[in-house]
GROMACS .gro file of C-alpha atoms in nm:
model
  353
    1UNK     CA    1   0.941  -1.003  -0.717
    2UNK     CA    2   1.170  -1.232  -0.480
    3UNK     CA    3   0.922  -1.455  -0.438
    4UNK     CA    4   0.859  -1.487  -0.853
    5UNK     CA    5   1.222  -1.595  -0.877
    6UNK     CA    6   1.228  -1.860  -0.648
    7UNK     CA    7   0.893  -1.995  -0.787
    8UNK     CA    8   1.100  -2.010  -1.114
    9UNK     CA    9   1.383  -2.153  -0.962
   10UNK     CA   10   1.207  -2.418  -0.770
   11UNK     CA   11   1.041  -2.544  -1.060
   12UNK     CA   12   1.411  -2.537  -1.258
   13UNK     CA   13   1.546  -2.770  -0.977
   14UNK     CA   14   1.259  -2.965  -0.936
   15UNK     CA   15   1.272  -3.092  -1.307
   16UNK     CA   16   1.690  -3.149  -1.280
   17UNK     CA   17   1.597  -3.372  -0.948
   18UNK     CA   18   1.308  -3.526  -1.080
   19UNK     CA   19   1.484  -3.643  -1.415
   20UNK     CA   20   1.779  -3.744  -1.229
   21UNK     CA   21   1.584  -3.955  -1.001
   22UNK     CA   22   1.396  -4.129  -1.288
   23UNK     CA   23   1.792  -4.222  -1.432
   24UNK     CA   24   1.924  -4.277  -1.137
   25UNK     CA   25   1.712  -4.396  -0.835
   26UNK     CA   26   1.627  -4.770  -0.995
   27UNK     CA   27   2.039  -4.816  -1.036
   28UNK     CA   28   2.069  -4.700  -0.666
   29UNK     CA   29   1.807  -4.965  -0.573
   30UNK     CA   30   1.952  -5.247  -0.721
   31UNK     CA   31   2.333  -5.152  -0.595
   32UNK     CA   32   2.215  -5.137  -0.244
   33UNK     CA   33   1.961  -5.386  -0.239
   34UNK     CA   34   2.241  -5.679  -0.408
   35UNK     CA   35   2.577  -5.525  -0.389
   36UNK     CA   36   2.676  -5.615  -0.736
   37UNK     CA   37   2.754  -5.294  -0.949
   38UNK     CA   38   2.779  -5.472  -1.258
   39UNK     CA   39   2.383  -5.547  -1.245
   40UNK     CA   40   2.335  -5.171  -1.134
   41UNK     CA   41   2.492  -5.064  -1.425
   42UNK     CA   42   2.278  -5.313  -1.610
   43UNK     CA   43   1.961  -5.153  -1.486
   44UNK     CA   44   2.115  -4.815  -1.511
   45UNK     CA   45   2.161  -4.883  -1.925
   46UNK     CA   46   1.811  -5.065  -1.952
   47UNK     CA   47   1.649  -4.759  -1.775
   48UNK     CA   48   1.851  -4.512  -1.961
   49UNK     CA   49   1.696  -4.696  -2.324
   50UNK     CA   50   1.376  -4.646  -2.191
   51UNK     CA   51   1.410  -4.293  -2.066
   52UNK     CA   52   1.616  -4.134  -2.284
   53UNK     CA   53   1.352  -4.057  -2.558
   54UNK     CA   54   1.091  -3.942  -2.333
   55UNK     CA   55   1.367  -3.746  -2.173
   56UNK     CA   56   1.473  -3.636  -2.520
   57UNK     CA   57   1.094  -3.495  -2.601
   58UNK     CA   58   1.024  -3.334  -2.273
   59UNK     CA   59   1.351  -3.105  -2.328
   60UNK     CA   60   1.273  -3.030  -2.660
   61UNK     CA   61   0.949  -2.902  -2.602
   62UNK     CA   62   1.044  -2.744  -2.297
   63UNK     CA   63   1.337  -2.564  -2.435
   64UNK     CA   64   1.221  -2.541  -2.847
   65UNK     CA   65   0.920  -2.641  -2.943
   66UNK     CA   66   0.728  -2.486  -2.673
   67UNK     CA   67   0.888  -2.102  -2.639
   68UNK     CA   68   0.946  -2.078  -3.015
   69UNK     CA   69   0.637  -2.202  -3.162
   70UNK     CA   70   0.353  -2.234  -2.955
   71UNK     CA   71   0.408  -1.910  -2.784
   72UNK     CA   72   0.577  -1.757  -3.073
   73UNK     CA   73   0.291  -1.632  -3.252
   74UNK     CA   74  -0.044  -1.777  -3.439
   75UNK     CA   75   0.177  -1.818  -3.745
   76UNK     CA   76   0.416  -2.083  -3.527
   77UNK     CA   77   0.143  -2.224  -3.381
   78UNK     CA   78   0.100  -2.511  -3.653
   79UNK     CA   79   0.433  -2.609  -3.650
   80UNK     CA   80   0.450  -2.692  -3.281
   81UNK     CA   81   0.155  -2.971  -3.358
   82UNK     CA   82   0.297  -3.044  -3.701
   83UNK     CA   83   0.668  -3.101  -3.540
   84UNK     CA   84   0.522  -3.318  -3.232
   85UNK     CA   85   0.322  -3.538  -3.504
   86UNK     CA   86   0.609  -3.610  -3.747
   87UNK     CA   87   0.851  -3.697  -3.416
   88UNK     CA   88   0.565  -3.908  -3.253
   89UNK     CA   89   0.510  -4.071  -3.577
   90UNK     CA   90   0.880  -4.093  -3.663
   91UNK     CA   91   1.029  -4.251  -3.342
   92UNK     CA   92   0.760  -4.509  -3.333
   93UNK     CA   93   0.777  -4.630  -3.660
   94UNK     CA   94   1.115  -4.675  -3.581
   95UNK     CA   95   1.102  -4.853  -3.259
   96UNK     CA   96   0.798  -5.073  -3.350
   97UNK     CA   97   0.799  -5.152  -3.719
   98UNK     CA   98   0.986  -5.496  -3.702
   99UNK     CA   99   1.273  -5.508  -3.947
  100UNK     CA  100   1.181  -5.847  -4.110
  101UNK     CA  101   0.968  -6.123  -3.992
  102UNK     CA  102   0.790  -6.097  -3.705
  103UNK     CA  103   0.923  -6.397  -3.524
  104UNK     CA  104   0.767  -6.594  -3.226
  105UNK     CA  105   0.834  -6.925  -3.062
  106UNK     CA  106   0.598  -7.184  -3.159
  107UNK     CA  107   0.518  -7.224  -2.810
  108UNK     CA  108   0.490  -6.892  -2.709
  109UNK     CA  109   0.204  -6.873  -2.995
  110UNK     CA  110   0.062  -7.193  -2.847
  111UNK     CA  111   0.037  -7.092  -2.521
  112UNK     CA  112  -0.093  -6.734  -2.512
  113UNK     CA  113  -0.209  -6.712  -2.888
  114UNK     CA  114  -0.158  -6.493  -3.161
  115UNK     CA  115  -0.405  -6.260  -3.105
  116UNK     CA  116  -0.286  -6.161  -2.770
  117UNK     CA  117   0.021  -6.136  -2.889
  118UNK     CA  118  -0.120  -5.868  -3.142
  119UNK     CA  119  -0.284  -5.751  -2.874
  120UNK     CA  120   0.019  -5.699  -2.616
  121UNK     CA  121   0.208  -5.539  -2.938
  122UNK     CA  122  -0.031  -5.308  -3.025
  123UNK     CA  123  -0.094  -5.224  -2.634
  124UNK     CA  124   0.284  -5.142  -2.615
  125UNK     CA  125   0.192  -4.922  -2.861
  126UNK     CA  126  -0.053  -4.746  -2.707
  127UNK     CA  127   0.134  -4.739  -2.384
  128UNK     CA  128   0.420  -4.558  -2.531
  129UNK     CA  129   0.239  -4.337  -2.713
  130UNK     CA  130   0.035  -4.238  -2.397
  131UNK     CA  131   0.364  -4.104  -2.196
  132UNK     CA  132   0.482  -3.975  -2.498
  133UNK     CA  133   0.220  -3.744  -2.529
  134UNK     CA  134   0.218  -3.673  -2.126
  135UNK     CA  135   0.594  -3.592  -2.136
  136UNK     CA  136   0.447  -3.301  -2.417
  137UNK     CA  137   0.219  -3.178  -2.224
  138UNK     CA  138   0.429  -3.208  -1.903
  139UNK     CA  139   0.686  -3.001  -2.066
  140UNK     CA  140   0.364  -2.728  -2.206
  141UNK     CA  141   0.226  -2.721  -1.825
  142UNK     CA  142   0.571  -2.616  -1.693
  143UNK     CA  143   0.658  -2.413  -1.972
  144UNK     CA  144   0.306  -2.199  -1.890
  145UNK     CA  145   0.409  -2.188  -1.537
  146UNK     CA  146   0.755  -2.019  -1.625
  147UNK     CA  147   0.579  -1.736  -1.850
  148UNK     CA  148   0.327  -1.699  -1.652
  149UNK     CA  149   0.558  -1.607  -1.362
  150UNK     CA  150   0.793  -1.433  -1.594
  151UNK     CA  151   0.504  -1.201  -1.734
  152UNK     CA  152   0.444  -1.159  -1.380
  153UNK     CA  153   0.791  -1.035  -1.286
  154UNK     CA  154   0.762  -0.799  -1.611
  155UNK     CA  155   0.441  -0.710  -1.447
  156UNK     CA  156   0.603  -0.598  -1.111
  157UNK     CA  157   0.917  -0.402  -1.284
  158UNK     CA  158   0.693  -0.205  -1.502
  159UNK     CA  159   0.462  -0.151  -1.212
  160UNK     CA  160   0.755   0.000  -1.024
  161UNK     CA  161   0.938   0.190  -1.265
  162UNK     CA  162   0.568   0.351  -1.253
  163UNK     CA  163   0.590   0.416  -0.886
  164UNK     CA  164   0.905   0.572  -0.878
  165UNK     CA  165   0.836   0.778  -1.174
  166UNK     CA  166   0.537   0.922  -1.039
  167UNK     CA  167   0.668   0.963  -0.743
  168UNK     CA  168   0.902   1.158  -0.858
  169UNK     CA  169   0.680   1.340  -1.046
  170UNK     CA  170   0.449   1.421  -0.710
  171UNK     CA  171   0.787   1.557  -0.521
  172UNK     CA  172   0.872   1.829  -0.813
  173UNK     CA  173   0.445   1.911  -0.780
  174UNK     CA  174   0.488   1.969  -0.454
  175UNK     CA  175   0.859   2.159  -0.410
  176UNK     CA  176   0.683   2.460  -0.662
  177UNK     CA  177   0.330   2.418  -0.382
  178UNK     CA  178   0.538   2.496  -0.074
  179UNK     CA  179   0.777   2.756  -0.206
  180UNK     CA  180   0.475   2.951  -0.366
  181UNK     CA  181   0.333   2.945   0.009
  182UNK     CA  182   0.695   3.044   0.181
  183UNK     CA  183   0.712   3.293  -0.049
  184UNK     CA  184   0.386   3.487   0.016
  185UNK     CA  185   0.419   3.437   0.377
  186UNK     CA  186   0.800   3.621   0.352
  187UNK     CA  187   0.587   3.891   0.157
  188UNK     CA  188   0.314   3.963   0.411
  189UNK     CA  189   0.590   3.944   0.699
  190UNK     CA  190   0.815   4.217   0.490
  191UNK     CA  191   0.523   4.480   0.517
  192UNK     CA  192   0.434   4.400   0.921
  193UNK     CA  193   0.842   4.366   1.051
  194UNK     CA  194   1.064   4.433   0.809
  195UNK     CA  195   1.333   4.326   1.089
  196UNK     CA  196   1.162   3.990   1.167
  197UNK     CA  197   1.142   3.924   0.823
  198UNK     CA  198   1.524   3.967   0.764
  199UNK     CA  199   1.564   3.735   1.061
  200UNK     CA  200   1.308   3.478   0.873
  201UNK     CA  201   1.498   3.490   0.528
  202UNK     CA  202   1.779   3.267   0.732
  203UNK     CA  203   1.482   3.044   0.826
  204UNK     CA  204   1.355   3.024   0.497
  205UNK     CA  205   1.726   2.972   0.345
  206UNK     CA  206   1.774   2.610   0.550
  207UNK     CA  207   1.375   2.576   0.435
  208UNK     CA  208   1.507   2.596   0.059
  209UNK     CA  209   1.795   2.372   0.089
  210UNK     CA  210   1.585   2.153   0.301
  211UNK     CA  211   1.347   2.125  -0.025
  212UNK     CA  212   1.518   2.167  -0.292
  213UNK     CA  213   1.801   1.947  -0.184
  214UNK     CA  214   1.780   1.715   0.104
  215UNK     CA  215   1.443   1.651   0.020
  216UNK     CA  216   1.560   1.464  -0.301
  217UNK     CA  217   1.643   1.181  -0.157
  218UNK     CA  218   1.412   0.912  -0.099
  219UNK     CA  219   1.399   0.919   0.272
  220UNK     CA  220   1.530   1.117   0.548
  221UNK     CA  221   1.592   1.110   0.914
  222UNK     CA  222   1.260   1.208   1.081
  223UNK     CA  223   1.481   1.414   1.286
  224UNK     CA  224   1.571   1.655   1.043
  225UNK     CA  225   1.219   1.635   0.902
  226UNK     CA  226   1.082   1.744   1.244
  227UNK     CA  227   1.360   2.058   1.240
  228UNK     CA  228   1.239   2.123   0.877
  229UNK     CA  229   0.868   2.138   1.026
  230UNK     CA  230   0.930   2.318   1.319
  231UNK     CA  231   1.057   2.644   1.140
  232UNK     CA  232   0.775   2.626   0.840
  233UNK     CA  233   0.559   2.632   1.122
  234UNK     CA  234   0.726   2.942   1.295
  235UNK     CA  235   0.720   3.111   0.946
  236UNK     CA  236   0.329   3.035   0.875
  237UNK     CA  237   0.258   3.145   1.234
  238UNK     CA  238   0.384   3.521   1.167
  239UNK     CA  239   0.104   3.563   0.914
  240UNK     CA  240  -0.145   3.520   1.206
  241UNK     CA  241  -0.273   3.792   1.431
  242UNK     CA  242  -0.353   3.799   1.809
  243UNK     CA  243  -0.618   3.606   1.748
  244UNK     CA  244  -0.464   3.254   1.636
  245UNK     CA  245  -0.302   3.011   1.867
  246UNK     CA  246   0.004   2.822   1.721
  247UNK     CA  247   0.083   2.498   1.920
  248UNK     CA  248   0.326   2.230   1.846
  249UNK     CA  249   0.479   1.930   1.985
  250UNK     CA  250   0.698   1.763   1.813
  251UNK     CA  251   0.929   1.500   1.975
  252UNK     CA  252   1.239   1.392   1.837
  253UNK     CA  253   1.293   1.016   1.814
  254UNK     CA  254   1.509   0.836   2.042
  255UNK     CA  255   1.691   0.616   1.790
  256UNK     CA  256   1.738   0.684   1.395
  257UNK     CA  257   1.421   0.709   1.166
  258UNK     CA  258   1.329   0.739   0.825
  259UNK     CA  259   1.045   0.881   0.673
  260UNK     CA  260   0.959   1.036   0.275
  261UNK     CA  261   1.023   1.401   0.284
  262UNK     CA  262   0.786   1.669   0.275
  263UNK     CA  263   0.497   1.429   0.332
  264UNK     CA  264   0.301   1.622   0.588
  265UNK     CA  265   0.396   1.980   0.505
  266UNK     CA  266   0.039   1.952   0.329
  267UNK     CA  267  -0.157   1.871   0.609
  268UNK     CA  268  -0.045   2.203   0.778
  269UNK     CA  269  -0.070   2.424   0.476
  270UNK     CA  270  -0.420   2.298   0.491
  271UNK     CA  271  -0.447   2.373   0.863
  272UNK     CA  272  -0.368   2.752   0.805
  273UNK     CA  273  -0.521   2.789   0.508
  274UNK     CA  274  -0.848   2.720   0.654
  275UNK     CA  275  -0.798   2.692   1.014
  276UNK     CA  276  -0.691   3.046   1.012
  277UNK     CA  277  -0.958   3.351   1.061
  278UNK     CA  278  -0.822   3.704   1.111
  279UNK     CA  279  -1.130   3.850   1.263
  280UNK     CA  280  -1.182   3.511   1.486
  281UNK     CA  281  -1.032   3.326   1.742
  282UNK     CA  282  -0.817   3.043   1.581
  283UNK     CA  283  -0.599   2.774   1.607
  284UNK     CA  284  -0.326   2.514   1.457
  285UNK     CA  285  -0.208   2.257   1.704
  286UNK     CA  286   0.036   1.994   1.523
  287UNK     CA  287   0.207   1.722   1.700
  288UNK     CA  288   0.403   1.431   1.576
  289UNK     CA  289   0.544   1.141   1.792
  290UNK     CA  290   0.677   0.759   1.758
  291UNK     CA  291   0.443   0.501   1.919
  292UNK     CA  292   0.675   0.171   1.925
  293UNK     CA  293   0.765   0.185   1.572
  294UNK     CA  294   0.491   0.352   1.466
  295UNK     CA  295   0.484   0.766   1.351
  296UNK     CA  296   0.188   0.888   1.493
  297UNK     CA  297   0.142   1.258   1.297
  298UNK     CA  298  -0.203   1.464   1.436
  299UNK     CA  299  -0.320   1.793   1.300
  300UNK     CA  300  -0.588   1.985   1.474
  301UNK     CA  301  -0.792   2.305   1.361
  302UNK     CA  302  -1.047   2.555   1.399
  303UNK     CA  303  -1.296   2.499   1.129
  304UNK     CA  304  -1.425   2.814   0.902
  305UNK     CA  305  -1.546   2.611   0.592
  306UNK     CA  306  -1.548   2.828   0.281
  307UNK     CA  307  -1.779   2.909   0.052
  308UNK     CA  308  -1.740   2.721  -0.344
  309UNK     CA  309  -1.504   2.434  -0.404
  310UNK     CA  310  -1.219   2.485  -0.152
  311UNK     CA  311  -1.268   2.268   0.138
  312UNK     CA  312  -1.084   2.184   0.390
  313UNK     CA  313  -0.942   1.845   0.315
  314UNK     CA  314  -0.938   1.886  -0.054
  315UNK     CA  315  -0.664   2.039  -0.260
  316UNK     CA  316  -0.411   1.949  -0.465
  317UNK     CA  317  -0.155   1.928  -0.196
  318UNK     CA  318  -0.365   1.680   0.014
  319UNK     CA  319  -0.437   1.446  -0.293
  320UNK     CA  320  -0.049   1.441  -0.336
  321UNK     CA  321   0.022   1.353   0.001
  322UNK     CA  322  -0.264   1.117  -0.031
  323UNK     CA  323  -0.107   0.951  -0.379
  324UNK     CA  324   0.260   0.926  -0.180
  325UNK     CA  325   0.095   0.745   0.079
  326UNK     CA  326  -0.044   0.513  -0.065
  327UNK     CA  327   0.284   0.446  -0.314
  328UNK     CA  328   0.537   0.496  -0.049
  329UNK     CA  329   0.354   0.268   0.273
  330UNK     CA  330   0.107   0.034   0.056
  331UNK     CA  331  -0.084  -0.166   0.382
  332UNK     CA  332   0.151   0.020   0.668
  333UNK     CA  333  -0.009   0.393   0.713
  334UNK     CA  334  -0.365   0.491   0.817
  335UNK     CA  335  -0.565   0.829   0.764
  336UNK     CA  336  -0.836   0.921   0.984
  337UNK     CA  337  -0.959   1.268   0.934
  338UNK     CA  338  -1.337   1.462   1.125
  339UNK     CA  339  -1.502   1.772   1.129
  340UNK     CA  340  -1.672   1.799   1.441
  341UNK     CA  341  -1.771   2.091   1.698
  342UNK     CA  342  -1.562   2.334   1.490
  343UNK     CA  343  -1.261   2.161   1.505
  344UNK     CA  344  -1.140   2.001   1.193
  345UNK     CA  345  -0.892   1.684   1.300
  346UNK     CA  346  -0.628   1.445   1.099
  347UNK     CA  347  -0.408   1.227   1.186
  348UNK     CA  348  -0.178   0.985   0.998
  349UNK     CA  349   0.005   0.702   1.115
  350UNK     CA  350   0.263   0.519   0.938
  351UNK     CA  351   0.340   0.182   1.101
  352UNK     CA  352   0.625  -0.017   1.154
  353UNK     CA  353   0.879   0.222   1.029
   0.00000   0.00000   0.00000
């Protein structure tokens, strides 16, 4: 979008210091090549008669003709051409149709002849009419250039009021997805412990404000991300048995970050969900770190693939997370995700944060 609007106001300067130097520049010459600013002038006012009217039709193309007709709609189309004719044909009658006799030295005639004369006339003529018509389509050219960059910056807002809409639209998806999981975990952990699960209700409090507050914003330090994942982790871990091993390592960074919020709480609802076998050994490892400036986030599980539709890696969750992605770090994240010797693997890294 920057870019677009210094294209456009390049192109406004460049026609103010163009047209300036066509007034001004053969003036300047003449002052500093004779020192007499009488015979500047001179050149100044002879220039300025001969500029003026292409001047003159340039800006009113550029600024009228152009934006009003010619892009105003097939109706207005005609009337751009029709206008252009009837000043083309207009200022040149005027400037060329003599006012009475044509007069010519005698000797003039005798030397060159008359019909050279005609000739140079009519080649005037022509002449004029030639950068007439350039200055027109001069003015159309740069007049293109604007819209086309202005239907490009149109193009850009649109495209992200879209972005942020949707975006917005995937956080309040996937607030309802996590506290639907929270809850039933709280549920299962009521009939096992009834005392660990009053202890977990003050984890799952600073979960909820976490999510339904903090997480509104449209980035947060990584460090209270990290504390947010740490203690959804502890709470999915009650709901395993003796079976599963819960690792985690997740390193606070040395100096401020910021990163979307609630972007990989999908990755490990998908690594319990199907990394998680009651009547099997099991495991979750997650582990997040900064490399440089890069967040390196890594998700390892055992793999029990189930039987129908829901796969690991697929899920509405994931295809969020996915969508944000790709919204939130356009060019600056990679996913890499295997399933190999019963270990299903992700990781995600989002660069130069």
């Amino acid at each position: 979008m920057q870019n677009l609007r210094r294209r456009n106001l390049i192109l406004n300067t460049t026609q103010i210091v163009v047209w300036a130097g066509v007034f001004l520049v053969p003036a300047l010459v003449t002052w500093t090549t004779t020192g007499h600013m009488q015979q500047a002038f001179f050149v100044f006012r002879h220039t300025a008669r001969m500029v003026l009217p292409l001047f003159l039709l340039y800006g009113l193309n550029y600024y009228l003709l152009v934006p009003q007709f010619l892009y105003g709609g097939k109706g207005k189309v005609k009337w751009f051409y029709i206008l252009n004719v009837l000043l083309l044909v207009g200022y040149n009658l005027y400037r060329f149709i003599p006012r009475g006799p044509l007069e010519v030295p005698e000797e003039v005639v005798n030397q060159i002849g008359m019909r050279n004369i005609w000739a140079f006339f009519l080649g005037g003529i022509i002449a004029a009419v030639f950068f007439q018509v350039l200055m027109i389509l001069l003015a159309v050219g740069l007049r293109h250039l604007m819209r086309m960059n202005d239907r490009e910056m149109q193009f850009e807002e649109e495209r992200r009021k879209t972005a942020e809409a949707e975006l917005t639209w995937l956080k309040h998806q996937l607030n309802p997805h996590f506290l639907f999981n929270t809850l039933n975990n709280i549920s299962s952990l009521t009939q096992i412990d009834p005392d660990k699960a009053q202890e977990s209700i003050g984890q799952l409090s600073d979960l909820l404000r976490y999510a339904l507050y903090d997480s509104e914003a449209e980035k947060v330090q990584l460090a209270s991300e990290i504390e947010f994942m740490d203690n959804y982790i502890d709470l999915m871990a009650l709901r395993c048995n003796e079976l599963t091993t819960v690792e985690k390592q997740l390193e606070a960074p040395s100096k401020p970050v910021e990163v979307a919020p609630l972007l990989f709480i999908s990755l490990v609802e998908n690594a319990f969900k199907h990394g998680v076998n009651a009547r099997h050994p099991s495991f979750v490892k997650v582990a997040m770190h900064m490399d440089g400036d890069d967040l390196v986030f890594a998700c390892d599980n055992s793999l029990f693939e189930k039987q129908g539709t829901d796969h690991i890696g697929s899920g509405i969750g994931l295809e969020n997370m996915k969508r944000r992605l790709e919204l939130l770090y356009p060019g600056r994240y990679t996913y890499e995700q295997t399933a190999a010797d019963d270990t299903y693997h992700v990781q995600v890294t989002l660069k130069s944060l």
